[in-house]
Amino acid sequence: MKFELETPLIAAVRTEREFLRALKSPVELIFLLSANLNQISGCAERAHAAGKKLFFHIDFVEGLGKDRCGLAFLKENGGDGVITTKTHLVLLAKELELFTVQRFFLIDSRSVATALDTAGQSFPDLIELMPGVIASELETFRKKGRDNVIAGGLIRDKQAVMAALKAGAVAVSTSREELWYL
């Protein structure tokens, strides 16, 4: 399945209040990152009534089995797709014709290689790479009086080094030898 979005933003929500605001927003897709078994059908109905697709982060749906039966229940109760870090759940969800988002946390070059290999086995409809940005978080730490932050992981070029330092890192760690001579 191919999932295409007309607008490039997705509302990722955890609370009822955030969910209600997302329903009124121009986004077409909502990621519900916190829910329980009893909320699935009602949330899906409200999302669909607002013209939205609703994906549940299956790893965080309380009371729902993290297996084929749980995924089937989610689909039967209006879920359009799932978000997960787990390859076996992506594969099961695809068998049930649910849209799939597989999340990968990239912290270094090894995690990038692992994510590429895994995505090549599970073929999720969408891949979410996290964190999306770090520079703003470095600045947040600096503004809170933390002037001892080192940026590390996925530092691949001079621009990444400079961006991290500009954002407030006191140093940058990297395994890229060519960057050790900047």
XYZ file of N, CA and C in Angstrom:
546
model
N 0.846 -1.186 0.000
C 0.000 0.000 0.000
C 0.880 1.234 0.000
N 0.401 2.262 -0.651
C 1.122 3.526 -0.655
C 0.249 4.550 0.034
N 0.861 5.260 0.941
C 0.125 6.275 1.680
C 0.667 7.631 1.271
N -0.183 8.476 0.749
C 0.234 9.796 0.319
C -0.515 10.854 1.111
N 0.209 11.893 1.460
C -0.371 13.001 2.200
C -0.373 14.248 1.327
N -1.460 14.992 1.362
C -1.511 16.267 0.647
C -0.797 17.341 1.445
N -0.896 17.269 2.772
C -0.187 18.213 3.630
C 0.940 17.464 4.330
N 2.119 18.084 4.455
C 3.281 17.373 4.986
C 3.381 17.328 6.504
N 2.328 17.690 7.210
C 2.373 17.651 8.667
C 1.415 16.611 9.212
N 1.854 15.961 10.269
C 1.068 14.947 10.964
C 0.927 15.405 12.405
N -0.267 15.347 12.949
C -0.471 15.708 14.350
C -0.174 14.487 15.215
N 0.842 14.597 16.058
C 1.181 13.537 17.012
C 0.650 13.981 18.367
N -0.334 13.256 18.907
C -1.028 13.706 20.112
C -1.015 12.633 21.195
N -1.041 13.108 22.434
C -1.056 12.198 23.581
C -2.308 12.375 24.453
N -2.846 13.567 24.491
C -3.952 13.857 25.401
C -5.254 14.087 24.640
N -6.343 14.039 25.356
C -7.661 14.311 24.785
C -7.710 15.731 24.225
N -7.159 16.658 24.956
C -7.155 18.055 24.514
C -6.397 18.207 23.191
N -5.224 17.577 23.102
C -4.444 17.634 21.861
C -5.208 16.972 20.710
N -5.870 15.859 21.013
C -6.642 15.148 20.004
C -7.758 16.040 19.452
N -8.469 16.716 20.339
C -9.553 17.603 19.907
C -9.032 18.743 19.047
N -7.871 19.288 19.396
C -7.283 20.352 18.580
C -6.847 19.811 17.216
N -6.328 18.590 17.199
C -5.904 17.985 15.929
C -7.097 17.770 15.005
N -8.249 17.414 15.588
C -9.455 17.210 14.779
C -9.858 18.484 14.046
N -9.577 19.630 14.638
C -9.950 20.917 14.047
C -8.858 21.486 13.141
N -7.712 20.849 13.133
C -6.570 21.365 12.373
C -6.643 20.929 10.907
N -5.799 21.496 10.051
C -5.800 21.103 8.639
C -5.056 19.795 8.336
N -4.434 19.167 9.324
C -3.714 17.916 9.050
C -4.696 16.836 8.634
N -4.218 15.884 7.847
C -5.091 14.780 7.422
C -4.827 13.501 8.174
N -3.723 13.472 8.927
C -3.334 12.256 9.637
C -2.997 12.591 11.079
N -3.540 11.781 11.986
C -3.270 11.941 13.419
C -2.590 10.679 13.916
N -1.486 10.867 14.631
C -0.822 9.777 15.341
C -1.261 9.870 16.795
N -2.011 8.871 17.265
C -2.425 8.841 18.661
C -1.379 8.035 19.430
N -0.598 8.730 20.263
C 0.559 8.136 20.912
C 0.262 7.583 22.292
N -0.954 7.766 22.747
C -1.345 7.236 24.057
C -2.848 6.991 24.022
N -3.240 5.771 24.321
C -4.670 5.428 24.311
C -4.862 4.144 25.103
N -6.120 3.793 25.303
C -6.414 2.489 25.887
C -7.488 1.805 25.040
N -7.668 0.561 25.301
C -8.574 -0.286 24.529
C -9.962 0.337 24.369
N -10.463 0.958 25.423
C -11.815 1.518 25.402
C -11.948 2.773 24.558
N -10.845 3.389 24.180
C -10.890 4.639 23.422
C -10.801 4.433 21.906
N -10.399 3.264 21.466
C -10.100 3.045 20.050
C -11.266 3.411 19.147
N -12.390 2.811 19.358
C -13.516 3.014 18.459
C -14.018 4.458 18.470
N -14.147 5.070 19.642
C -14.621 6.451 19.728
C -13.669 7.432 19.060
N -12.392 7.239 19.281
C -11.396 8.123 18.649
C -11.427 7.966 17.139
N -11.527 6.739 16.680
C -11.560 6.495 15.233
C -12.807 7.131 14.612
N -13.941 6.985 15.254
C -15.177 7.584 14.737
C -15.055 9.099 14.629
N -14.528 9.721 15.671
C -14.393 11.187 15.669
C -13.385 11.636 14.613
N -12.292 10.899 14.471
C -11.287 11.259 13.461
C -11.885 11.161 12.064
N -12.583 10.070 11.801
C -13.174 9.881 10.470
C -14.252 10.923 10.183
N -15.027 11.268 11.203
C -16.062 12.292 11.028
C -15.437 13.647 10.682
N -14.203 13.860 11.137
C -13.497 15.108 10.843
C -12.669 15.004 9.564
N -12.782 13.880 8.868
C -12.052 13.700 7.624
C -10.584 13.341 7.799
N -10.243 12.780 8.943
C -8.854 12.430 9.252
C -8.662 10.921 9.259
N -7.423 10.508 9.018
C -7.002 9.124 9.223
C -6.371 9.073 10.608
N -6.524 7.923 11.284
C -6.009 7.788 12.645
C -5.130 6.554 12.757
N -3.874 6.794 13.138
C -2.924 5.713 13.386
C -2.675 5.650 14.888
N -2.695 4.438 15.425
C -2.448 4.226 16.848
C -1.022 3.724 17.052
N -0.349 4.276 18.055
C 0.967 3.741 18.419
C 0.690 2.476 19.224
N 0.739 1.358 18.531
C 0.325 0.076 19.098
C 1.107 -0.290 20.359
N 2.358 0.140 20.434
C 3.184 -0.183 21.597
C 2.640 0.470 22.867
N 1.813 1.518 22.712
C 1.310 2.270 23.865
C -0.210 2.276 23.995
N -0.883 1.312 23.388
C -2.323 1.190 23.582
C -2.539 0.218 24.738
N -2.924 0.753 25.880
C -3.119 -0.079 27.073
C -4.287 -1.041 26.878
N -4.081 -2.274 27.302
C -5.137 -3.279 27.261
C -5.272 -3.998 25.934
N -4.514 -3.610 24.941
C -4.593 -4.231 23.617
C -3.413 -5.173 23.440
N -3.701 -6.403 23.051
C -2.634 -7.365 22.813
C -1.730 -6.916 21.683
N -0.464 -7.099 21.866
C 0.521 -6.730 20.839
C 0.755 -7.950 19.944
N -0.333 -8.363 19.268
C -0.305 -9.568 18.451
C -1.349 -9.439 17.343
N -1.519 -10.488 16.546
C -2.460 -10.466 15.424
C -3.881 -10.137 15.881
N -4.312 -10.715 16.971
C -5.670 -10.476 17.470
C -5.858 -9.009 17.866
N -4.867 -8.435 18.527
C -4.939 -7.033 18.913
C -4.991 -6.118 17.706
N -4.180 -6.422 16.706
C -4.182 -5.618 15.481
C -5.510 -5.746 14.737
N -6.070 -6.960 14.698
C -7.371 -7.166 14.051
C -8.450 -6.367 14.782
N -8.406 -6.361 16.108
C -9.354 -5.587 16.902
C -9.242 -4.105 16.566
N -8.009 -3.628 16.471
C -7.778 -2.225 16.139
C -8.390 -1.876 14.791
N -8.167 -2.723 13.806
C -8.720 -2.479 12.468
C -10.248 -2.540 12.482
N -10.814 -3.536 13.139
C -12.270 -3.693 13.197
C -12.948 -2.509 13.880
N -12.197 -1.823 14.725
C -12.754 -0.690 15.458
C -12.337 0.653 14.877
N -11.919 0.644 13.612
C -11.724 1.889 12.887
C -10.308 2.404 12.759
N -9.330 1.731 13.342
C -7.948 2.186 13.189
C -7.510 2.083 11.735
N -6.893 3.120 11.238
C -6.424 3.119 9.853
C -5.004 2.583 9.724
N -4.249 2.691 10.800
C -2.872 2.241 10.746
C -2.261 2.171 12.124
N -1.024 1.680 12.137
C -0.302 1.547 13.400
C 1.089 2.138 13.277
N 1.588 2.545 14.416
C 2.964 3.007 14.572
C 3.594 2.041 15.560
N 4.810 1.602 15.271
C 5.499 0.697 16.178
C 6.994 0.717 15.903
N 7.743 0.288 16.875
C 9.175 0.085 16.679
C 9.463 -1.382 16.374
N 8.452 -2.214 16.468
C 8.650 -3.662 16.386
C 8.348 -4.223 14.990
N 9.343 -4.883 14.428
C 9.240 -5.424 13.074
C 8.123 -6.446 12.947
N 7.982 -7.330 13.926
C 6.945 -8.365 13.809
C 5.545 -7.760 13.787
N 5.344 -6.632 14.459
C 4.028 -5.983 14.426
C 3.788 -5.296 13.081
N 4.833 -4.766 12.477
C 4.697 -4.196 11.131
C 4.254 -5.291 10.169
N 4.912 -6.431 10.235
C 4.587 -7.536 9.325
C 3.163 -8.035 9.532
N 2.747 -8.187 10.784
C 1.371 -8.630 11.071
C 0.346 -7.591 10.602
N 0.630 -6.323 10.852
C -0.297 -5.260 10.447
C -0.438 -5.208 8.929
N 0.642 -5.414 8.228
C 0.585 -5.416 6.765
C -0.275 -6.581 6.266
N -0.171 -7.741 6.906
C -1.013 -8.883 6.534
C -2.487 -8.544 6.693
N -2.798 -7.711 7.677
C -4.182 -7.313 7.938
C -4.588 -6.074 7.138
N -3.697 -5.616 6.267
C -3.930 -4.451 5.411
C -4.162 -3.161 6.191
N -3.445 -3.031 7.295
C -3.378 -1.765 8.011
C -2.162 -1.011 7.478
N -2.234 0.303 7.447
C -1.059 1.087 7.111
C -0.076 0.973 8.265
N 1.203 1.031 7.923
C 2.222 0.843 8.947
C 3.256 1.964 8.930
N 3.630 2.368 10.140
C 4.728 3.303 10.340
C 5.694 2.604 11.293
N 6.919 2.440 10.859
C 7.920 1.864 11.750
C 8.851 2.982 12.192
N 8.966 3.116 13.514
C 9.811 4.150 14.105
C 11.201 3.604 14.355
N 12.175 4.429 14.045
C 13.565 4.093 14.323
C 14.204 5.255 15.065
N 14.918 4.935 16.130
C 15.648 5.942 16.882
C 17.097 5.888 16.427
N 17.541 6.964 15.811
C 18.880 7.019 15.260
C 19.797 7.761 16.225
N 20.770 7.046 16.727
C 21.690 7.682 17.668
C 23.128 7.656 17.178
N 23.409 6.779 16.237
C 24.757 6.706 15.699
C 24.715 5.971 14.364
N 25.871 5.810 13.731
C 25.899 5.192 12.401
C 25.462 3.732 12.440
N 25.689 3.050 13.537
C 25.247 1.657 13.657
C 23.720 1.573 13.674
N 23.073 2.493 14.367
C 21.602 2.468 14.399
C 21.019 2.793 13.035
N 21.719 3.616 12.250
C 21.271 3.909 10.888
C 21.328 2.634 10.051
N 22.444 1.920 10.132
C 22.603 0.679 9.361
C 21.555 -0.348 9.771
N 21.312 -0.472 11.059
C 20.305 -1.413 11.555
C 18.916 -1.033 11.059
N 18.591 0.262 11.102
C 17.284 0.725 10.635
C 17.105 0.432 9.153
N 18.141 0.666 8.366
C 18.055 0.382 6.932
C 17.832 -1.109 6.682
N 18.560 -1.943 7.392
C 18.394 -3.394 7.245
C 16.996 -3.838 7.659
N 16.543 -3.340 8.787
C 15.228 -3.725 9.308
C 14.113 -3.279 8.368
N 14.181 -2.037 7.910
C 13.159 -1.541 6.987
C 13.160 -2.343 5.693
N 14.308 -2.870 5.323
C 14.404 -3.709 4.138
C 13.779 -5.076 4.321
N 13.530 -5.458 5.567
C 12.873 -6.732 5.868
C 11.376 -6.552 6.099
N 11.000 -5.435 6.707
C 9.591 -5.245 7.075
C 8.806 -4.433 6.044
N 9.467 -3.606 5.266
C 8.832 -2.767 4.252
C 7.611 -2.013 4.785
N 7.792 -1.201 5.851
C 6.650 -0.421 6.343
C 6.201 0.588 5.288
N 4.942 1.000 5.379
C 4.432 2.000 4.445
C 5.151 3.331 4.633
N 5.413 3.674 5.886
C 6.133 4.900 6.217
C 7.193 4.577 7.262
N 8.292 5.305 7.216
C 9.374 5.151 8.185
C 9.504 6.477 8.917
N 9.503 6.415 10.243
C 9.690 7.636 11.032
C 11.054 7.564 11.692
N 11.881 8.563 11.416
C 13.212 8.635 11.998
C 13.193 9.642 13.137
N 13.734 9.212 14.273
C 13.735 10.078 15.451
C 15.138 10.116 16.040
N 15.572 11.216 16.604
C 14.851 12.478 16.711
C 14.872 13.238 15.395
N 13.864 14.044 15.189
C 13.790 14.826 13.966
C 14.793 15.964 13.958
N 15.018 16.562 15.121
C 16.003 17.645 15.249
C 16.649 17.549 16.617
N 17.851 18.035 16.704
C 18.494 18.085 18.011
C 18.954 19.487 18.362
N 19.194 20.312 17.367
C 19.725 21.651 17.626
C 18.840 22.428 18.592
N 17.542 22.359 18.409
C 16.655 23.108 19.297
C 16.728 22.588 20.728
N 16.951 21.290 20.884
C 17.061 20.723 22.233
C 18.373 21.125 22.898
N 19.436 21.223 22.114
C 20.703 21.723 22.666
C 20.510 23.134 23.207
N 19.802 23.944 22.448
C 19.538 25.311 22.871
C 18.684 25.334 24.140
N 17.720 24.443 24.243
C 16.884 24.358 25.439
C 17.737 24.069 26.670
N 18.659 23.130 26.546
C 19.543 22.814 27.669
C 20.372 24.043 28.053
N 20.909 24.738 27.063
C 21.739 25.906 27.333
C 20.927 26.982 28.051
N 19.689 27.189 27.590
C 18.840 28.218 28.206
C 18.490 27.872 29.647
N 18.536 26.601 29.987
C 18.240 26.169 31.362
C 19.509 26.134 32.222
N 20.572 26.754 31.715
C 21.794 26.851 32.495
C 22.716 25.650 32.386
N 22.412 24.742 31.494
C 23.260 23.563 31.296
C 24.251 23.871 30.188
N 25.453 24.197 30.574
C 26.459 24.535 29.575
C 27.495 23.420 29.431
N 27.068 22.201 29.669
C 27.986 21.062 29.629
C 27.521 19.965 28.673
N 26.794 20.334 27.636
C 26.201 19.353 26.733
C 27.125 19.081 25.551
N 27.343 17.809 25.290
C 28.109 17.360 24.134
C 27.126 16.764 23.139
N 27.257 17.115 21.871
C 26.415 16.525 20.824
C 27.157 15.328 20.232
N 26.484 14.223 20.098
C 27.108 13.035 19.525
C 26.100 12.220 18.749
N 26.599 11.445 17.809
C 25.722 10.590 17.020
C 25.297 11.261 15.730
N 25.541 10.605 14.641
C 25.147 11.069 13.311
C 25.783 12.397 12.913
N 26.940 12.691 13.463
C 27.693 13.869 13.063
C 28.537 13.450 11.867
N 28.111 13.855 10.670
C 28.728 13.330 9.449
C 29.522 14.345 8.657
N 29.342 15.632 8.944
C 30.059 16.618 8.162
C 30.275 17.879 8.985
N 31.048 18.795 8.403
C 31.384 20.040 9.088
C 30.129 20.828 9.444
N 29.136 20.822 8.554
C 27.904 21.572 8.809
C 27.202 21.066 10.076
N 27.204 19.752 10.277
C 26.573 19.193 11.482
C 27.338 19.608 12.732
N 28.672 19.607 12.636
C 29.501 20.042 13.762
C 29.190 21.501 14.084
N 29.200 22.338 13.071
C 28.980 23.765 13.277
C 27.579 24.053 13.808
N 26.592 23.326 13.306
C 25.213 23.529 13.777
C 25.090 23.168 15.250
N 25.719 22.068 15.663
C 25.661 21.648 17.065
C 26.352 22.666 17.963
N 27.511 23.143 17.551
C 28.234 24.135 18.349
C 27.456 25.444 18.418
N 26.880 25.847 17.305
C 26.089 27.084 17.270
C 24.865 26.975 18.185
N 24.305 25.781 18.272
C 23.111 25.571 19.093
C 23.434 25.480 20.581
N 24.725 25.416 20.928
C 25.066 25.439 22.345
C 25.868 24.270 22.864
N 26.192 23.313 22.042
C 27.034 22.209 22.504
C 28.423 22.747 22.826
N 29.036 22.223 23.889
C 30.395 22.636 24.228
C 31.418 21.836 23.441
N 30.978 20.716 22.914
C 31.845 19.863 22.101
C 30.974 18.930 21.281
N 31.603 18.280 20.321
C 30.906 17.339 19.454
C 31.729 16.068 19.390
N 31.095 14.920 19.621
C 31.814 13.647 19.488
C 31.428 13.008 18.161
N 32.422 12.460 17.486
C 32.161 11.829 16.200
C 33.163 10.717 15.943
N 32.714 9.707 15.223
C 33.612 8.630 14.821
C 34.211 8.908 13.450
N 33.821 10.002 12.827
C 34.349 10.377 11.511
C 35.724 11.026 11.683
N 36.736 10.269 11.377
C 38.100 10.741 11.574
C 38.391 12.041 10.833
N 37.861 12.195 9.636
C 38.137 13.417 8.884
C 37.636 14.668 9.587
N 36.669 14.514 10.505
C 36.171 15.666 11.238
C 37.015 15.992 12.463
N 37.886 15.101 12.852
C 38.738 15.357 14.012
C 39.743 16.467 13.739
N 39.924 16.849 12.482
C 40.941 17.818 12.094
C 40.362 19.180 11.750
N 39.107 19.407 12.069
C 38.488 20.712 11.759
C 39.126 21.826 12.565
